[in-house]
């Protein structure tokens, strides 16, 4: 018993004489206010993440809508250009063909051939316009917007090619008329010698 008492005293003295860094830390203390603020910040972060995900979904939907509108605008521009090219084609044929056919330097057998060559172009143009109208108004052909836009762009390019073809033909016939006119002047001039 005496040894026990002596051991306890020595232990108590040792604890007082030991440096302060060797003291026991004791039971861990939890700060409930820090835990509650951490939980609140995690909940707030989860709300912000949820709102951010909703914003991302909303932006994706808006992007899809913008792409759809952009595709429709491209289709409308292609249709507008197609009709503009066909109107120009019709005007060229109407004005220039009349001038060519009314020229005294075009032979009667050439009138039919020239008329037929221009008729083929005009008929092709009208068929293309009718086909484009059917594609745009009916959904008989299952085409995506991208495929429809590509098709319309191709038809626009074809109509440009037809305008170019008509322009070259009228230029060629005008050159033939000019050449024949010059030839007639040379053949009918009075010689002064």
Coordinates of C-alpha atoms in Angstrom, one line a residue:
X1 CA 0.0 0.0 0.0
X2 CA 2.8 2.3 0.8
X3 CA 4.3 1.6 -2.6
X4 CA 1.1 2.4 -4.3
X5 CA 1.0 5.8 -2.5
X6 CA 4.6 6.5 -3.3
X7 CA 4.0 5.6 -7.0
X8 CA 1.0 8.0 -7.2
X9 CA 3.0 10.9 -5.6
X10 CA 5.9 10.3 -7.9
X11 CA 3.6 10.2 -10.8
X12 CA 2.0 13.5 -9.8
X13 CA 5.4 15.1 -9.2
X14 CA 6.6 13.8 -12.6
X15 CA 3.6 15.3 -14.3
X16 CA 4.3 18.7 -12.8
X17 CA 8.0 18.6 -13.6
X18 CA 7.6 17.4 -17.2
X19 CA 7.7 20.0 -19.9
X20 CA 4.4 21.3 -21.0
X21 CA 4.5 19.7 -24.5
X22 CA 4.1 16.3 -23.0
X23 CA 0.7 17.0 -21.4
X24 CA -2.1 14.8 -22.6
X25 CA -4.5 16.4 -24.9
X26 CA -7.6 14.8 -23.4
X27 CA -10.8 14.0 -25.0
X28 CA -11.4 15.5 -28.5
X29 CA -13.9 18.3 -28.4
X30 CA -16.3 18.6 -31.4
X31 CA -17.5 22.1 -32.2
X32 CA -21.2 21.7 -33.2
X33 CA -21.4 25.2 -34.7
X34 CA -18.6 24.3 -37.2
X35 CA -20.4 21.0 -38.1
X36 CA -23.7 22.8 -38.6
X37 CA -22.1 25.5 -40.8
X38 CA -20.3 22.8 -42.9
X39 CA -23.6 21.0 -43.4
X40 CA -25.3 24.2 -44.4
X41 CA -22.6 25.0 -46.9
X42 CA -22.8 21.5 -48.4
X43 CA -26.6 21.9 -48.8
X44 CA -26.1 25.3 -50.4
X45 CA -23.5 23.8 -52.7
X46 CA -25.9 21.0 -53.7
X47 CA -28.6 23.6 -54.5
X48 CA -26.1 25.6 -56.7
X49 CA -25.0 22.4 -58.5
X50 CA -28.7 21.6 -59.1
X51 CA -29.3 25.1 -60.5
X52 CA -26.2 24.9 -62.6
X53 CA -27.3 21.5 -64.1
X54 CA -30.7 23.1 -64.9
X55 CA -29.0 26.0 -66.6
X56 CA -26.8 23.6 -68.6
X57 CA -30.0 21.8 -69.8
X58 CA -31.7 25.0 -70.6
X59 CA -28.7 26.2 -72.6
X60 CA -28.6 22.9 -74.5
X61 CA -32.3 23.3 -75.4
X62 CA -31.7 26.8 -76.6
X63 CA -28.7 25.7 -78.7
X64 CA -30.8 23.1 -80.3
X65 CA -33.5 25.6 -81.0
X66 CA -31.0 28.1 -82.5
X67 CA -29.6 25.3 -84.7
X68 CA -33.1 24.5 -85.9
X69 CA -33.8 28.2 -86.7
X70 CA -30.5 28.5 -88.4
X71 CA -31.3 25.5 -90.6
X72 CA -34.7 26.9 -91.4
X73 CA -33.2 30.3 -92.3
X74 CA -30.6 28.5 -94.6
X75 CA -33.5 26.7 -96.3
X76 CA -35.5 29.9 -96.7
X77 CA -32.4 31.7 -98.1
X78 CA -31.8 28.8 -100.5
X79 CA -35.5 28.9 -101.7
X80 CA -35.3 32.7 -102.0
X81 CA -32.2 32.4 -104.1
X82 CA -33.7 29.6 -106.2
X83 CA -36.8 31.7 -107.0
X84 CA -34.7 34.7 -107.7
X85 CA -32.5 32.8 -110.1
X86 CA -35.6 31.3 -111.8
X87 CA -37.2 34.8 -112.1
X88 CA -33.9 36.1 -113.6
X89 CA -33.8 33.1 -116.0
X90 CA -37.4 33.8 -117.1
X91 CA -36.7 37.5 -117.6
X92 CA -33.6 36.7 -119.6
X93 CA -35.4 34.3 -121.9
X94 CA -38.4 36.6 -122.3
X95 CA -36.3 39.7 -123.2
X96 CA -33.3 38.2 -125.0
X97 CA -35.2 35.5 -126.9
X98 CA -37.7 37.9 -128.3
X99 CA -34.8 40.2 -129.5
X100 CA -33.0 37.2 -131.0
X101 CA -36.1 35.8 -132.8
X102 CA -37.1 39.2 -134.1
X103 CA -33.8 39.8 -135.7
X104 CA -33.8 39.7 -139.5
X105 CA -30.5 37.8 -139.4
X106 CA -32.0 34.7 -137.8
X107 CA -33.1 32.2 -140.5
X108 CA -36.6 30.7 -140.2
X109 CA -35.2 27.2 -139.7
X110 CA -33.1 28.4 -136.8
X111 CA -36.1 30.0 -135.0
X112 CA -37.5 26.6 -134.0
X113 CA -34.2 25.2 -132.9
X114 CA -33.4 28.3 -130.8
X115 CA -36.9 28.3 -129.2
X116 CA -36.6 24.6 -128.3
X117 CA -33.2 25.1 -126.7
X118 CA -34.5 27.8 -124.5
X119 CA -37.8 25.9 -123.8
X120 CA -35.8 23.0 -122.5
X121 CA -34.1 25.2 -119.9
X122 CA -37.3 26.9 -118.9
X123 CA -39.2 23.6 -118.5
X124 CA -36.3 22.1 -116.4
X125 CA -36.4 25.2 -114.2
X126 CA -40.2 25.0 -113.7
X127 CA -40.0 21.3 -112.9
X128 CA -37.3 22.0 -110.3
X129 CA -39.5 24.7 -108.7
X130 CA -42.5 22.4 -108.6
X131 CA -40.4 19.6 -107.1
X132 CA -38.9 22.0 -104.4
X133 CA -42.4 23.2 -103.6
X134 CA -43.6 19.6 -103.1
X135 CA -40.6 18.8 -100.9
X136 CA -41.2 21.9 -98.7
X137 CA -45.0 21.5 -98.4
X138 CA -45.4 17.7 -98.0
X139 CA -43.6 15.3 -95.8
X140 CA -43.9 12.4 -98.3
X141 CA -40.1 12.3 -98.5
X142 CA -38.7 11.8 -95.1
X143 CA -35.8 14.2 -95.1
X144 CA -34.0 15.8 -92.2
X145 CA -33.5 19.5 -92.1
X146 CA -29.9 19.1 -93.0
X147 CA -30.7 16.9 -96.0
X148 CA -33.4 19.3 -97.1
X149 CA -31.0 22.3 -96.8
X150 CA -28.4 20.4 -98.9
X151 CA -31.0 19.5 -101.5
X152 CA -32.1 23.1 -101.7
X153 CA -28.5 24.3 -102.0
X154 CA -27.9 21.9 -104.9
X155 CA -31.1 23.1 -106.7
X156 CA -29.9 26.7 -106.1
X157 CA -26.6 25.9 -107.8
X158 CA -28.4 24.2 -110.7
X159 CA -30.5 27.3 -111.2
X160 CA -27.4 29.4 -111.2
X161 CA -25.9 27.1 -113.9
X162 CA -29.1 27.5 -115.9
X163 CA -28.9 31.3 -115.7
X164 CA -25.3 31.0 -116.9
X165 CA -26.2 28.7 -119.7
X166 CA -29.0 31.1 -120.9
X167 CA -26.6 34.0 -120.7
X168 CA -24.0 32.2 -122.7
X169 CA -26.6 31.1 -125.3
X170 CA -28.0 34.6 -125.7
X171 CA -24.5 36.0 -126.0
X172 CA -23.6 33.5 -128.7
X173 CA -26.8 34.2 -130.7
X174 CA -26.2 37.9 -130.4
X175 CA -22.6 37.5 -131.7
X176 CA -24.0 35.4 -134.6
X177 CA -26.5 38.2 -135.3
X178 CA -23.8 40.8 -135.1
X179 CA -21.5 38.8 -137.4
X180 CA -24.3 38.3 -140.0
X181 CA -25.2 42.0 -139.8
X182 CA -21.6 42.9 -140.4
X183 CA -21.4 40.4 -143.2
X184 CA -24.6 41.9 -144.8
X185 CA -23.1 45.4 -144.6
X186 CA -19.9 44.3 -146.3
X187 CA -21.8 42.5 -149.0
X188 CA -24.2 45.4 -149.7
X189 CA -21.8 48.3 -149.5
X190 CA -21.3 50.5 -152.5
X191 CA -17.8 50.4 -154.0
X192 CA -16.4 53.8 -154.7
X193 CA -13.7 52.8 -157.2

